PDB file of C-alpha atoms in Angstrom:
ATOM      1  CA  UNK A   1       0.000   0.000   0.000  1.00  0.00           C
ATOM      2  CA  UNK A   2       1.236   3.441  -1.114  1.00  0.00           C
ATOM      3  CA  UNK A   3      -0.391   5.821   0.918  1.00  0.00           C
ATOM      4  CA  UNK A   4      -0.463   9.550   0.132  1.00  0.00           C
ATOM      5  CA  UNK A   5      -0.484  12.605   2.745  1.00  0.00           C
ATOM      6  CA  UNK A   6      -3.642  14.977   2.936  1.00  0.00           C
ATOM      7  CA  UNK A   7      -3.216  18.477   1.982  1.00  0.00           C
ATOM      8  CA  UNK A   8      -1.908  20.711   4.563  1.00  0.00           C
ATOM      9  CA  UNK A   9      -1.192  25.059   4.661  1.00  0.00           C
ATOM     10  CA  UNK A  10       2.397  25.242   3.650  1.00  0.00           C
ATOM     11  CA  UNK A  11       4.593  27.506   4.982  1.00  0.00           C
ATOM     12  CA  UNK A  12       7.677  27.137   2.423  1.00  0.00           C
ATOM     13  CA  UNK A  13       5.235  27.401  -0.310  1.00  0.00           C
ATOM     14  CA  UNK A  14       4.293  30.680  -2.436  1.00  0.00           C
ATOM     15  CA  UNK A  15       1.529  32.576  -0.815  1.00  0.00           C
ATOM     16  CA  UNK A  16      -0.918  31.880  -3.730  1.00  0.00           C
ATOM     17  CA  UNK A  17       0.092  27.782  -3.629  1.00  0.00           C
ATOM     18  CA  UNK A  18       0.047  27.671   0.774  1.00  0.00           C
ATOM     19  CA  UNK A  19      -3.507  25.793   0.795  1.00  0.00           C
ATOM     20  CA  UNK A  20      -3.207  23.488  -2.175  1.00  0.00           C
ATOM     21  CA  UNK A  21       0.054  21.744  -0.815  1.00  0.00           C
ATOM     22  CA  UNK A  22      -0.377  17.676  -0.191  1.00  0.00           C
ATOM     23  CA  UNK A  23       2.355  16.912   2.660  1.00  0.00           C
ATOM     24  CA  UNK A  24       2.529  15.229   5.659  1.00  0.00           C
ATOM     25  CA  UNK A  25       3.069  17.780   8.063  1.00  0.00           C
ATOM     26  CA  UNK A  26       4.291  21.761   7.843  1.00  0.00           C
ATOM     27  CA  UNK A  27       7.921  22.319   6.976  1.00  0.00           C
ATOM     28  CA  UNK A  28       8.963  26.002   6.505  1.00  0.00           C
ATOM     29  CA  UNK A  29      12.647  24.899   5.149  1.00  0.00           C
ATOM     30  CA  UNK A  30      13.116  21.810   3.832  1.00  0.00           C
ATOM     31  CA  UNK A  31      16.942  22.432   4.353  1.00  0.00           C
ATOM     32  CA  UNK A  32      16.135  23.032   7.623  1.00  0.00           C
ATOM     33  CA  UNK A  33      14.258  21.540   9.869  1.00  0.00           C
ATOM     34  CA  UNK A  34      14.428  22.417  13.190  1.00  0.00           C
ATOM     35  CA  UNK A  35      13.363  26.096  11.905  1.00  0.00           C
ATOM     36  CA  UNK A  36       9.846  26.741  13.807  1.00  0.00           C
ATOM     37  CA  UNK A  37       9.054  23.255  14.914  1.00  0.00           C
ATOM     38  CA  UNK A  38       6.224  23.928  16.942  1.00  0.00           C
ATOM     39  CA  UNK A  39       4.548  24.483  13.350  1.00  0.00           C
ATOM     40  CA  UNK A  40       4.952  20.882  12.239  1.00  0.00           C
ATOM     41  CA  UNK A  41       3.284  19.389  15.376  1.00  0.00           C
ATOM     42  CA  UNK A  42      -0.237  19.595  14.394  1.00  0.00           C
ATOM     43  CA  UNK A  43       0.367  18.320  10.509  1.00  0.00           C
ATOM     44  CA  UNK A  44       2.415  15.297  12.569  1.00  0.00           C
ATOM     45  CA  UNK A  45      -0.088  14.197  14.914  1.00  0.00           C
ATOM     46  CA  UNK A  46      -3.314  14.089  12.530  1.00  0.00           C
ATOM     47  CA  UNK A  47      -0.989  12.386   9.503  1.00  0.00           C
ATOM     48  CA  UNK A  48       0.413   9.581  11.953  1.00  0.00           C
ATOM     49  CA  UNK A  49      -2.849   8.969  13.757  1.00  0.00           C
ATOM     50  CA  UNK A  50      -3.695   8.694   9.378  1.00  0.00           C
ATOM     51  CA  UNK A  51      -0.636   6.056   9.158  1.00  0.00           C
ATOM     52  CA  UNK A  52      -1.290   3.889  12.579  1.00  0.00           C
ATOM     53  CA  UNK A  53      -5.164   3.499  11.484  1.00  0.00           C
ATOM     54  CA  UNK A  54      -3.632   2.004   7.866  1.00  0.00           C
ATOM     55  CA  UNK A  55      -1.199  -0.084   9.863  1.00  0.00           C
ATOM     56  CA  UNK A  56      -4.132  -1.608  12.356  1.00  0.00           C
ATOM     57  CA  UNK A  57      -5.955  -1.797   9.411  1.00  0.00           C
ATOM     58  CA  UNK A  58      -3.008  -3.883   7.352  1.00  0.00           C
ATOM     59  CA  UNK A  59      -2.411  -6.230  10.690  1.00  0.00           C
ATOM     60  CA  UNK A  60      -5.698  -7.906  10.951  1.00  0.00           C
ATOM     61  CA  UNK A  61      -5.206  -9.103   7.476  1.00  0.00           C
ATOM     62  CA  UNK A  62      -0.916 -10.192   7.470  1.00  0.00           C
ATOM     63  CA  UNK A  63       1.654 -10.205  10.325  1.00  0.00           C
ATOM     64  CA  UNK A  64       3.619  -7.582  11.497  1.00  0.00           C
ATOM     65  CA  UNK A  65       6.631  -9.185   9.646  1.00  0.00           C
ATOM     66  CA  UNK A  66       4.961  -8.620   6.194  1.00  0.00           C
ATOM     67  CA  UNK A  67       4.869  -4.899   6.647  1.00  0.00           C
ATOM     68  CA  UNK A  68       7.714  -2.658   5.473  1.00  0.00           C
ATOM     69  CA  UNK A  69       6.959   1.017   6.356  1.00  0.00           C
ATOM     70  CA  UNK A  70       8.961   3.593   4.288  1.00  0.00           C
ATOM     71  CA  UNK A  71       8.569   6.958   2.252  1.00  0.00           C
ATOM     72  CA  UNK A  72      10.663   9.335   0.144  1.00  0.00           C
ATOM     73  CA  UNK A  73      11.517  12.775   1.599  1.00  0.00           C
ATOM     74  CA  UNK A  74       9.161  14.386   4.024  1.00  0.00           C
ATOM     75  CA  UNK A  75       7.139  10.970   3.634  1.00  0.00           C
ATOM     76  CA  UNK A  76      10.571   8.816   5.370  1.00  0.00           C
ATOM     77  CA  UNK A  77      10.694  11.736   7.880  1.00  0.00           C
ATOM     78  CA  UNK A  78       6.973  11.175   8.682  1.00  0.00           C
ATOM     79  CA  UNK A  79       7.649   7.036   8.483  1.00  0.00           C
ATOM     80  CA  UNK A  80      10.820   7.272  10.684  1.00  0.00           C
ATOM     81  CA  UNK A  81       8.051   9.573  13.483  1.00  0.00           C
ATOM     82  CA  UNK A  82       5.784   6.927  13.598  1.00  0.00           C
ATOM     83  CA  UNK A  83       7.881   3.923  13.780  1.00  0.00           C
ATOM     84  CA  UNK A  84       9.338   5.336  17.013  1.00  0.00           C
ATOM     85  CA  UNK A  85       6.007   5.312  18.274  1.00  0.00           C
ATOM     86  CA  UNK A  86       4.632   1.960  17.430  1.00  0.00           C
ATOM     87  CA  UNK A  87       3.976  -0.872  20.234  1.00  0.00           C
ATOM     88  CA  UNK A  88       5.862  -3.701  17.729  1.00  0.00           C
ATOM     89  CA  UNK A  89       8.529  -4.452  15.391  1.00  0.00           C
ATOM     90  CA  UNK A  90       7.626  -4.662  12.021  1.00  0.00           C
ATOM     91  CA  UNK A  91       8.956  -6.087   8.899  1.00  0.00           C
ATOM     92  CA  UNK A  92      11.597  -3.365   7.551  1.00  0.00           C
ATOM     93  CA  UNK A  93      11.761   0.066   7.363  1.00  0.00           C
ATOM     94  CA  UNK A  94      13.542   2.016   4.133  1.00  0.00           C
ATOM     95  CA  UNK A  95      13.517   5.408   3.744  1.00  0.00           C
ATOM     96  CA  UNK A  96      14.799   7.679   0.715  1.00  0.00           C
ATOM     97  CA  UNK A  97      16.217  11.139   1.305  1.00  0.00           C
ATOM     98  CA  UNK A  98      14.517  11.591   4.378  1.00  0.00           C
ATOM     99  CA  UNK A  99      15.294  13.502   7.994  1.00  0.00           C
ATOM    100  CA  UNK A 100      14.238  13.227  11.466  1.00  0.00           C
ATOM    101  CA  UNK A 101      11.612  16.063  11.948  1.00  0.00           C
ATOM    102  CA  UNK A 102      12.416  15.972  15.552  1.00  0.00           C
ATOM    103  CA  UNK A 103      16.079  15.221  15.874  1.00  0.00           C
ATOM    104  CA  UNK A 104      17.668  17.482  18.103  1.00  0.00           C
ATOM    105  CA  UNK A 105      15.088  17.129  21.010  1.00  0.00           C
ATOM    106  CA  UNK A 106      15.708  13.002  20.314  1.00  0.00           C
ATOM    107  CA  UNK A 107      19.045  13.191  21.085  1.00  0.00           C
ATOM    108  CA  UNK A 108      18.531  15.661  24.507  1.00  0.00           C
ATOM    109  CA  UNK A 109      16.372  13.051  25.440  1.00  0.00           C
ATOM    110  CA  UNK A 110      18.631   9.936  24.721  1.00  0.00           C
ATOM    111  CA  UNK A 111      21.814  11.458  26.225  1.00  0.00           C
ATOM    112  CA  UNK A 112      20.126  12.187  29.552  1.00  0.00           C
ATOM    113  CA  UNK A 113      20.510   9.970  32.806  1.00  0.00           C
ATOM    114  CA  UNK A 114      17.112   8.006  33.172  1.00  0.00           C
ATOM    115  CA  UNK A 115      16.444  10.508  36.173  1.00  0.00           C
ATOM    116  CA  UNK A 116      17.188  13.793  34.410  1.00  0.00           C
ATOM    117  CA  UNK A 117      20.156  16.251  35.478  1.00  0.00           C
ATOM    118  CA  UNK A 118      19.162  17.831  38.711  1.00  0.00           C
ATOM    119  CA  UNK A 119      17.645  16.924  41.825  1.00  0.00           C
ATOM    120  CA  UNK A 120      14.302  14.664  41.947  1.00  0.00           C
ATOM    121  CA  UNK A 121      12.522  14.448  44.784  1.00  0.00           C
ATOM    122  CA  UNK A 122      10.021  11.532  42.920  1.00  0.00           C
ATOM    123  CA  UNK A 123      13.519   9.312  42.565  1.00  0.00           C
ATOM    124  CA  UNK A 124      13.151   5.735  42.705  1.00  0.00           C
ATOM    125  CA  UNK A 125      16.010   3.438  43.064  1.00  0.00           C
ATOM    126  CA  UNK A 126      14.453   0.076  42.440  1.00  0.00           C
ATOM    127  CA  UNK A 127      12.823   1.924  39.524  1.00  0.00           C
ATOM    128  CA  UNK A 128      13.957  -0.064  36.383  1.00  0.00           C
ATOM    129  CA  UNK A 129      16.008   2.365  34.193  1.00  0.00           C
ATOM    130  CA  UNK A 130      13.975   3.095  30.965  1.00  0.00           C
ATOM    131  CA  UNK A 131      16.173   1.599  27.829  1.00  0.00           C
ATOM    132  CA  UNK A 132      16.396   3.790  24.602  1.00  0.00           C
ATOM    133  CA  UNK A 133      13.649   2.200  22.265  1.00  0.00           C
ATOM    134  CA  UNK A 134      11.442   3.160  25.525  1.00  0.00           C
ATOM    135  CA  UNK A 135      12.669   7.035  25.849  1.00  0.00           C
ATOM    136  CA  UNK A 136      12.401   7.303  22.292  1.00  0.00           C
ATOM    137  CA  UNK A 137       8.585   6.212  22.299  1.00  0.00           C
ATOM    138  CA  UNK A 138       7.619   7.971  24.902  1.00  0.00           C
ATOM    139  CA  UNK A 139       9.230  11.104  23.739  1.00  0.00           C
ATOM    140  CA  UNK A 140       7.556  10.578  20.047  1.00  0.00           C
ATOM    141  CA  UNK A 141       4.157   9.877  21.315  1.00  0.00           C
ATOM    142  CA  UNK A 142       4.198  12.770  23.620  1.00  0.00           C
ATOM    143  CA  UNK A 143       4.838  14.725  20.388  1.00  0.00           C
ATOM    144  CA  UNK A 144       2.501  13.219  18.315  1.00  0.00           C
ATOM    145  CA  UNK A 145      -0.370  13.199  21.180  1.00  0.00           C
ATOM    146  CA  UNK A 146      -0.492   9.262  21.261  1.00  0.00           C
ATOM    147  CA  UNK A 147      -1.071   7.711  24.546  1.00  0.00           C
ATOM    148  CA  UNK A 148       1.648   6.460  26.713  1.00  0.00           C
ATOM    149  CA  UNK A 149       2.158   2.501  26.295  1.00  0.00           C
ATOM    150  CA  UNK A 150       0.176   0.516  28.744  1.00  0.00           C
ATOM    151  CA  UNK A 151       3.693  -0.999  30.528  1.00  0.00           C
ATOM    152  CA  UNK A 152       6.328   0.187  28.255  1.00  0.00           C
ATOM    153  CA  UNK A 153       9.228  -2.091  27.657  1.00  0.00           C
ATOM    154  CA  UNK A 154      11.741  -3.073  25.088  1.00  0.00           C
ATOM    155  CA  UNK A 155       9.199  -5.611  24.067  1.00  0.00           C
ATOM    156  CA  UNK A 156       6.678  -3.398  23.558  1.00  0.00           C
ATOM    157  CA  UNK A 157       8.455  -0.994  20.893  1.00  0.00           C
ATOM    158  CA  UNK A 158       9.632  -1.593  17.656  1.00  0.00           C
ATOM    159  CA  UNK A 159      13.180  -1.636  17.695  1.00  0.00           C
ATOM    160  CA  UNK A 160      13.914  -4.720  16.204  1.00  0.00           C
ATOM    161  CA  UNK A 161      12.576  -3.508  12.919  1.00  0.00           C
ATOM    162  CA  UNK A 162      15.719  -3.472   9.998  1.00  0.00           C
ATOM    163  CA  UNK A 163      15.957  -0.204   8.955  1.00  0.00           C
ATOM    164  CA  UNK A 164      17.405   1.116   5.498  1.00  0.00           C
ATOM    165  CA  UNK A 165      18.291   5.042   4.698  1.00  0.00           C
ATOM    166  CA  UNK A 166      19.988   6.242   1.873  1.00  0.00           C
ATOM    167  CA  UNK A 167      20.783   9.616   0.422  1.00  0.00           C
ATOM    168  CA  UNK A 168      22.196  11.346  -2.475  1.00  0.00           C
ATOM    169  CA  UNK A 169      24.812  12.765  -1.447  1.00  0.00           C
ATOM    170  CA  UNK A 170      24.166  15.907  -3.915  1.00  0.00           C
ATOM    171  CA  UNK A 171      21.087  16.670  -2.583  1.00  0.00           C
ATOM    172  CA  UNK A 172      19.968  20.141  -2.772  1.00  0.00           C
ATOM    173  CA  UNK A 173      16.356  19.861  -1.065  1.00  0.00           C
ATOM    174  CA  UNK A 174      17.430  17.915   2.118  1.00  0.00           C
ATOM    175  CA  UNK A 175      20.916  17.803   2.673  1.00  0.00           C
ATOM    176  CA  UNK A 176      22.829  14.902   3.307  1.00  0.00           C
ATOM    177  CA  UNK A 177      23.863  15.943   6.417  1.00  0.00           C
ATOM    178  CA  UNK A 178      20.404  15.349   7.564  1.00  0.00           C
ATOM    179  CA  UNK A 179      20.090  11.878   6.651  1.00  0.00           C
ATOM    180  CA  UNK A 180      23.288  10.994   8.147  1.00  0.00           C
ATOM    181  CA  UNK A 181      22.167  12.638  11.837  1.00  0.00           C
ATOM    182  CA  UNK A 182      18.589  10.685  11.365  1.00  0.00           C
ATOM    183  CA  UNK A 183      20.788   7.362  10.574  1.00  0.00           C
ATOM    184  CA  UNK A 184      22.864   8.286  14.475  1.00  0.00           C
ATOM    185  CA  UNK A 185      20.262   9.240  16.066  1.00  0.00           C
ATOM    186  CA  UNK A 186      17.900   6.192  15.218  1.00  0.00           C
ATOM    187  CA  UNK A 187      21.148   4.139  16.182  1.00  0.00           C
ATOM    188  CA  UNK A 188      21.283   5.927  19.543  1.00  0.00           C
ATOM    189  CA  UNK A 189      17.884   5.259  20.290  1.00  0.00           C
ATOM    190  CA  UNK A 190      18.572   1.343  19.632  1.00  0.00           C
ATOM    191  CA  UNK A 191      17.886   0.656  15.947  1.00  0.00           C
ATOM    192  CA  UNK A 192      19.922  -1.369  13.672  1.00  0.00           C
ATOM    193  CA  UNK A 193      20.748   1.121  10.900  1.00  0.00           C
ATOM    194  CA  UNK A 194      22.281   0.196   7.227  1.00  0.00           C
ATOM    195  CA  UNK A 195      23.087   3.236   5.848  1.00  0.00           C
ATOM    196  CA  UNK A 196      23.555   3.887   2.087  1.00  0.00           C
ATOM    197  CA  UNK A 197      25.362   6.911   0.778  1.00  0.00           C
ATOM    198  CA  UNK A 198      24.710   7.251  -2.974  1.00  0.00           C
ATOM    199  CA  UNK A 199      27.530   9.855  -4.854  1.00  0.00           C
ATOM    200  CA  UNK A 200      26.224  12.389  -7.955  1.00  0.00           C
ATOM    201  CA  UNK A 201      22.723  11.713  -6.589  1.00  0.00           C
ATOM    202  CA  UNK A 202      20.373  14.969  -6.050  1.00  0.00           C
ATOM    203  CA  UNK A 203      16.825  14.424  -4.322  1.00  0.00           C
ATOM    204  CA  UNK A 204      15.463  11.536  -5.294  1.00  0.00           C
ATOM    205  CA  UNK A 205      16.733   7.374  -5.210  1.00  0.00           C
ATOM    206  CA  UNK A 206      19.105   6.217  -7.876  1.00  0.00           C
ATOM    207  CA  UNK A 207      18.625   4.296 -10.475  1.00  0.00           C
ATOM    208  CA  UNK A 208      19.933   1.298 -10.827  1.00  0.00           C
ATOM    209  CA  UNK A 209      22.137   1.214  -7.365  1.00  0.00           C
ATOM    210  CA  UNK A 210      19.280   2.422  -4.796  1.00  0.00           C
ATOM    211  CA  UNK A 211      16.928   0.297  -6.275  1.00  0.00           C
ATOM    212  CA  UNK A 212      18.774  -2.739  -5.936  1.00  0.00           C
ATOM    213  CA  UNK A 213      19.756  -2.236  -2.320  1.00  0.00           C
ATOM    214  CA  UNK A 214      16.686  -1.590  -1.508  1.00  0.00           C
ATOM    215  CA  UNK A 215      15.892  -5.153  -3.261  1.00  0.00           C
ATOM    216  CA  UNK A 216      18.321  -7.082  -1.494  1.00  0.00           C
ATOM    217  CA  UNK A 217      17.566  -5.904   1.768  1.00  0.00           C
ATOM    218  CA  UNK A 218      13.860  -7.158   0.902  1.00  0.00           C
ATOM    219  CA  UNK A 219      15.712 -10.503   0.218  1.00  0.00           C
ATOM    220  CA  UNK A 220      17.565 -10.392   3.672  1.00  0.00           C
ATOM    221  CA  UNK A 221      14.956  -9.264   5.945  1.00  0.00           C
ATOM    222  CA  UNK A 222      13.146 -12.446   4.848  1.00  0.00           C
ATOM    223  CA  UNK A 223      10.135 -11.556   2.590  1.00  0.00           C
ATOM    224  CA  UNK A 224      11.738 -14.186  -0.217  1.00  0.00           C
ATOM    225  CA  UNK A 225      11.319 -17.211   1.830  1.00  0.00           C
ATOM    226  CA  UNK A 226       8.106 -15.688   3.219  1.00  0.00           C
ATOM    227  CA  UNK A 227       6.875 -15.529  -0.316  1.00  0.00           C
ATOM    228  CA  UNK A 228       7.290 -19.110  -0.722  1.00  0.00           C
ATOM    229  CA  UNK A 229       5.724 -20.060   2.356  1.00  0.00           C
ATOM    230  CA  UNK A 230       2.884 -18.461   1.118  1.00  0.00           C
ATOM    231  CA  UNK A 231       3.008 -19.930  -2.382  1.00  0.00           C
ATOM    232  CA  UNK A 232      -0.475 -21.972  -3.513  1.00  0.00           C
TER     233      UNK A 232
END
């Protein structure tokens, strides 16, 4: 299933073009995102409570193992937001010249102590420390105005899912740069990463070499042999 994002006001957009823009969330400057964040939040929440209906949808018809979630651009930024969020692995994950809408709050969050900086008068010694999968879902789904997990855990998020980004490394839209910090920070918070950097590539996947990663990663996550399970 390809899904597509709703149309949302646009902020980068020309004046005359703001209210006919189909993206996932609000992004002033696509080079930059952390520039007014606060103005993505709404577009985030309604397009990943969108996505997590689709997925429940998807579930009570295949496993979690045949789902890959993904997208290209703002769409893998979007993806990468809600995988953080979800309650189980899934299949795979590839995203395409993507970001991490919320990166540099992700990272404040991972490299804290599990009890914050300064003095806590709630502290809790025989309080299990919370692992990283678990900050990073509870930090996403405070963002996206999900509720908290019902007994959070390792278990319970979906860090076991493979996870493929690539970027060209010419890329004039979304710079490079922020694919690589998405690729660290998802590590950081747990994930198994394989990161692809693709040279004389602009803002989009190439053609043939993206492609075929993005094929044999298909291969090695499993979905071949779960195709011929499922032969009749």
């Amino acid at each position: 299933m390809l899904a597509s994002s709703s149309r949302h006001r646009s902020g980068a957009a020309p004046p005359r073009l703001a209210d006919r823009c189909s993206q996932w969330f609000d992004l002033c400057r696509t080079q930059d995102p952390t520039y007014l964040p606060d103005r993505q939040l709404q577009g985030l929440a309604e397009s990943a409570s969108e996505i997590l209906a689709v997925i429940r949808d998807e579930l009570s018809r295949v496993p979690p193992g045949n789902l890959i979630l993904g997208g290209l651009s703002q769409g893998c930024a979007m993806a990468l937001a809600v995988l953080l969020c979800l309650e189980h692995p899934v299949g795979g994950f590839i995203g395409m010249s993507g970001f991490l809408t919320y990166e540099s709050g992700l990272r404040m969050v991972l490299a804290e102590d599990d009890y914050g900086d300064g003095f806590d008068p709630f502290f809790d010694a025989e309080r299990p420390a919370r692992e990283q999968p678990v900050r990073a879902q509870e930090y996403g789904r405070e963002l996206l105005c999900l509720d908290p997990v019902d007994g959070p855990s390792l278990q319970r998020t979906a860090c076991r899912t493979p996870v493929l980004l690539g970027h060209g490394a010419e890329d004039e839209k979304v710079p490079i740069r922020l694919g690589e910090a998405a690729a660290e920070v998802m590590r950081t918070a747990g994930y198994c990463v394989d990161w692809k950097r693709y040279e004389n590539q602009g803002h989009w996947y190439k053609i043939p070499d993206q492609i075929d990663d993005i094929v044999n990663f298909i291969s090695q996550i499993g979905w071949k042999r779960k195709a011929e399970d499922y032969d009749m």
